[in-house]
Every structure is written in C-alpha cells, then in structure tokens.
Amino acid sequence: MQGFIDHARTFRRRAAQDGHTLRHLAEGQSPQALFITCSDSRIIPSAVTGAKPGDLFEMRTAGNIVPPHRPSAPSAEAATIEYAVEVLGVADIVVCGHSHCGAVGAVVRGEDLTGLPSVRDWLADGTALTTGGEASHDLATPVQRHVLDQLEKLHTHPSVARRVREGRLGLHGWFYEVHTGAVLTHRPDSDVFLPL
Ligand SMILES: [Zn+2]
C-alpha cells in the first residue's frame, strides 16, 4: 500500500511535468464510451485503450456482469448505465471479458461457493453459464459466450434499447487476454471473436 500512497502524493507534480493538463476536467466530462469489465486487477482499461482522463466511463463488476433492468430494484449498475447513456451520451458501450476469469471459472468448474454467499448469488443471477462443458485453461469459449449474454442484457435497459434503435449507440463485445495483451472483438456477421 505504501507504494500507492507515495505515488498518489507525487502524482500532481508528475502530471504537471508530463504536460498533462487536468485543469480542463473541472469543466465536466464527455467520455467517448462506457467500458464495462471485470474487477480483475489484471485489466487496466486505460492502458489497453489509450484512454486519457475524461475519455472512458468505467463500470467494473465481478465477472463483468450486467444485471438486467429491474425497475423495482435499484442497482449501481443500472444507474451507471443510465447516466452514461442519458446524461453523458456515450456513443459506444464495450463489454470486455477476459481470459482466466475467476468468476466465469467458478461457474464453469462448479466451485463450491458456500463460503462466499454474495459471490455465489451474484454469479447465479448474472450468468447463463452452467457447470461443465468446455473449460480450457484460459476459459476463452465460456467467457466469450458470457460477454454476449451481458450484451443481450444491456438491451433490457430502456436507455440502451432506445439509443441502439435510433442508431446512436454501438455495442461491442471484447475479449482480453491477460497473459498476452491481445484484444479480440465479436464480429456479429460471423458470430466469432477475432483480433481487433
Ligand atoms: Zn474476471
């Protein structure tokens, strides 16, 4: 932790030295995209995309799960999506799954989550994956299926459905390999994930 504290203490000075002006961020934000990915520490969206402060609105959840829209059940995720679309007017939403995902792996491998009831219930509610089937080491196939499932659920959010219908919002499914840095994207025409 000390390293993080030291870095944070000197960030302002280094940002100034690097010539990054943060001053304009006081005027507001106008991010280009909402980037939804797993909380996994191996994914750094700004490093992958080159996004600078103000470019990317992020939502991170365990297993990059997007809960379906439930009007009677407020959620941080629904609020984040609605704000990004309605207020910030992002032009694109990326759902980025990743290789070696602990959440997807737990479901596919049928791990005992008795001691992690919050994780167990979140995964049970948020993924259509079932135990068994293909479970290669990097979990590419189930993670990619899982990403497409989350894209489907994005459509249940009224703001997303409307903007997609109007042609003002693009949805993208990405798969990131934590061990190589490769990024694949879902090609709807061929229904496969290919390198960007
Ligand atoms: Zn993950």
Coordinates of C-alpha atoms and ligand atoms in Angstrom, one line a residue:
M1 CA 0.0 0.0 0.0
Q2 CA 2.8 2.4 0.8
G3 CA 3.9 2.4 -2.8
F4 CA 0.4 3.5 -3.9
I5 CA 0.4 6.3 -1.3
D6 CA 3.8 7.6 -2.4
H7 CA 2.7 7.6 -6.0
A8 CA -0.6 9.4 -5.2
R9 CA 1.3 12.0 -3.2
T10 CA 3.5 12.8 -6.2
F11 CA 1.0 12.4 -8.9
R12 CA 0.1 16.0 -9.2
R13 CA 3.7 17.0 -9.7
R14 CA 4.4 14.3 -12.2
A15 CA 1.2 15.1 -14.1
A16 CA 2.3 18.7 -14.4
Q17 CA 5.8 17.6 -15.5
D18 CA 4.4 15.2 -18.1
G19 CA 2.4 18.1 -19.6
H20 CA -0.9 16.5 -18.9
T21 CA -3.3 19.4 -18.1
L22 CA -6.0 18.2 -15.8
R23 CA -7.4 21.7 -15.4
H24 CA -10.0 21.3 -18.2
L25 CA -11.6 18.4 -16.4
A26 CA -13.1 20.8 -14.0
E27 CA -15.5 21.9 -16.8
G28 CA -17.0 18.4 -16.9
Q29 CA -16.7 15.2 -18.7
S30 CA -17.6 14.0 -22.2
P31 CA -16.4 10.3 -22.3
Q32 CA -16.5 8.6 -25.7
A33 CA -17.5 5.2 -24.3
L34 CA -18.8 3.2 -21.4
F35 CA -16.3 0.4 -20.7
I36 CA -17.8 -2.5 -18.7
T37 CA -15.3 -5.0 -17.5
C38 CA -14.4 -7.3 -14.6
S39 CA -13.0 -6.0 -11.4
D40 CA -10.0 -8.2 -12.0
S41 CA -6.7 -6.3 -11.3
R42 CA -5.1 -7.6 -14.4
I43 CA -7.2 -5.4 -16.7
I44 CA -6.3 -1.7 -17.0
P45 CA -8.8 -0.2 -19.4
S46 CA -6.9 3.0 -19.9
A47 CA -3.7 1.1 -20.7
V48 CA -5.5 -1.2 -23.2
T49 CA -7.4 1.6 -24.9
G50 CA -5.0 4.5 -24.5
A51 CA -7.9 6.5 -22.9
K52 CA -6.9 9.7 -21.1
P53 CA -8.7 11.2 -18.1
G54 CA -12.2 12.1 -19.3
D55 CA -12.3 9.6 -22.2
L56 CA -13.7 6.5 -20.7
F57 CA -16.6 6.0 -18.3
E58 CA -16.0 2.7 -16.5
M59 CA -18.1 0.2 -14.8
R60 CA -16.5 -2.7 -13.1
T61 CA -18.3 -5.7 -11.6
A62 CA -17.3 -9.2 -10.6
G63 CA -17.3 -11.1 -13.8
N64 CA -18.3 -8.1 -15.9
I65 CA -21.9 -9.0 -15.2
V66 CA -24.6 -6.6 -16.4
P67 CA -27.7 -7.1 -14.3
P68 CA -30.9 -7.0 -16.3
H69 CA -33.0 -3.8 -15.9
R70 CA -35.3 -4.2 -12.9
P71 CA -37.4 -1.1 -12.3
S72 CA -38.3 -2.2 -8.8
A73 CA -34.7 -3.0 -7.7
P74 CA -32.3 0.0 -7.9
S75 CA -28.8 -1.0 -8.6
A76 CA -25.4 0.7 -9.0
E77 CA -25.1 -0.9 -12.4
A78 CA -28.4 0.3 -13.8
A79 CA -27.7 3.8 -12.5
T80 CA -24.2 3.8 -14.1
I81 CA -25.5 2.7 -17.4
E82 CA -28.4 5.1 -17.4
Y83 CA -26.2 8.1 -16.6
A84 CA -23.6 7.1 -19.2
V85 CA -26.2 6.9 -21.9
E86 CA -28.7 9.6 -21.0
V87 CA -26.5 12.3 -19.5
L88 CA -23.1 11.7 -20.9
G89 CA -24.4 10.5 -24.2
V90 CA -21.6 7.9 -24.8
A91 CA -21.5 6.7 -28.4
D92 CA -20.4 3.2 -27.6
I93 CA -20.5 0.6 -24.9
V94 CA -17.9 -2.1 -24.6
V95 CA -18.4 -5.2 -22.5
C96 CA -14.9 -6.7 -22.1
G97 CA -14.5 -10.1 -20.7
H98 CA -11.1 -11.6 -20.1
S99 CA -9.1 -14.8 -20.1
H100 CA -8.6 -16.7 -16.8
C101 CA -11.6 -15.0 -15.3
G102 CA -12.2 -16.2 -11.7
A103 CA -15.9 -15.6 -11.8
V104 CA -16.5 -17.5 -15.1
G105 CA -14.2 -20.2 -14.0
A106 CA -16.0 -20.7 -10.7
V107 CA -19.3 -21.2 -12.6
V108 CA -17.9 -23.5 -15.3
R109 CA -15.9 -25.6 -12.8
G110 CA -18.8 -25.7 -10.4
E111 CA -16.7 -24.5 -7.5
D112 CA -18.2 -24.6 -4.0
L113 CA -19.0 -21.0 -3.1
T114 CA -20.8 -21.8 0.2
G115 CA -18.3 -19.6 2.0
L116 CA -18.9 -16.7 -0.5
P117 CA -22.6 -16.3 -0.5
S118 CA -22.5 -12.8 -2.1
V119 CA -20.3 -14.1 -4.9
R120 CA -22.5 -17.2 -5.3
D121 CA -25.7 -15.2 -5.6
W122 CA -24.2 -12.6 -7.9
L123 CA -22.9 -15.2 -10.3
A124 CA -26.1 -17.3 -10.1
D125 CA -28.1 -14.2 -11.0
G126 CA -25.8 -12.8 -13.6
T127 CA -24.6 -15.6 -15.8
A128 CA -26.4 -18.1 -18.0
L129 CA -23.3 -20.4 -18.0
T130 CA -23.7 -23.8 -16.4
T131 CA -21.3 -26.1 -14.8
G132 CA -19.3 -28.4 -17.1
G133 CA -18.7 -28.2 -20.8
E134 CA -15.6 -26.7 -22.3
A135 CA -13.2 -25.3 -19.6
S136 CA -9.9 -24.7 -21.2
H137 CA -7.2 -23.1 -19.0
D138 CA -7.9 -19.6 -20.4
L139 CA -11.7 -20.1 -20.5
A140 CA -11.9 -18.3 -23.8
T141 CA -15.1 -20.0 -25.0
P142 CA -17.3 -19.6 -21.9
V143 CA -16.0 -16.1 -21.3
Q144 CA -16.9 -15.1 -24.8
R145 CA -20.4 -16.6 -24.5
H146 CA -20.7 -14.8 -21.2
V147 CA -19.8 -11.5 -22.8
L148 CA -22.6 -11.9 -25.5
D149 CA -25.0 -12.7 -22.7
Q150 CA -24.2 -9.4 -21.0
L151 CA -24.6 -7.5 -24.3
E152 CA -28.1 -9.1 -24.5
K153 CA -29.0 -7.9 -21.0
L154 CA -27.8 -4.3 -21.9
H155 CA -30.8 -4.2 -24.3
T156 CA -33.2 -4.6 -21.3
H157 CA -32.1 -1.2 -20.1
P158 CA -34.6 1.3 -21.7
S159 CA -32.0 4.0 -22.4
V160 CA -29.7 1.5 -24.2
A161 CA -32.5 -0.1 -26.2
R162 CA -33.8 3.3 -27.4
R163 CA -30.4 4.7 -28.4
V164 CA -29.5 1.5 -30.2
R165 CA -32.8 1.6 -32.0
E166 CA -32.1 5.2 -33.0
G167 CA -28.6 4.2 -34.3
R168 CA -26.9 6.5 -31.8
L169 CA -25.3 3.8 -29.7
G170 CA -22.9 1.0 -30.6
L171 CA -22.4 -2.2 -28.5
H172 CA -19.2 -4.1 -28.6
G173 CA -18.1 -7.4 -27.1
W174 CA -14.4 -7.7 -26.4
F175 CA -12.3 -10.5 -25.0
Y176 CA -8.9 -9.6 -23.4
E177 CA -6.1 -12.0 -22.9
V178 CA -4.5 -11.0 -19.6
H179 CA -1.4 -13.1 -20.4
T180 CA -0.7 -11.7 -23.9
G181 CA -2.4 -8.3 -24.1
A182 CA -4.3 -9.4 -27.2
V183 CA -7.8 -8.0 -27.6
L184 CA -10.5 -9.8 -29.7
T185 CA -13.8 -8.4 -30.7
H186 CA -17.1 -10.1 -31.5
R187 CA -18.0 -10.0 -35.2
P188 CA -21.7 -10.2 -35.4
D189 CA -21.7 -11.2 -39.1
S190 CA -19.7 -14.3 -38.5
D191 CA -20.5 -14.7 -34.7
V192 CA -16.9 -15.2 -33.7
F193 CA -14.3 -13.3 -31.8
L194 CA -11.4 -12.1 -33.9
P195 CA -8.4 -9.8 -33.2
L196 CA -9.3 -6.2 -33.3
Ligands
ZN1 ZN -12.9 -11.7 -14.2

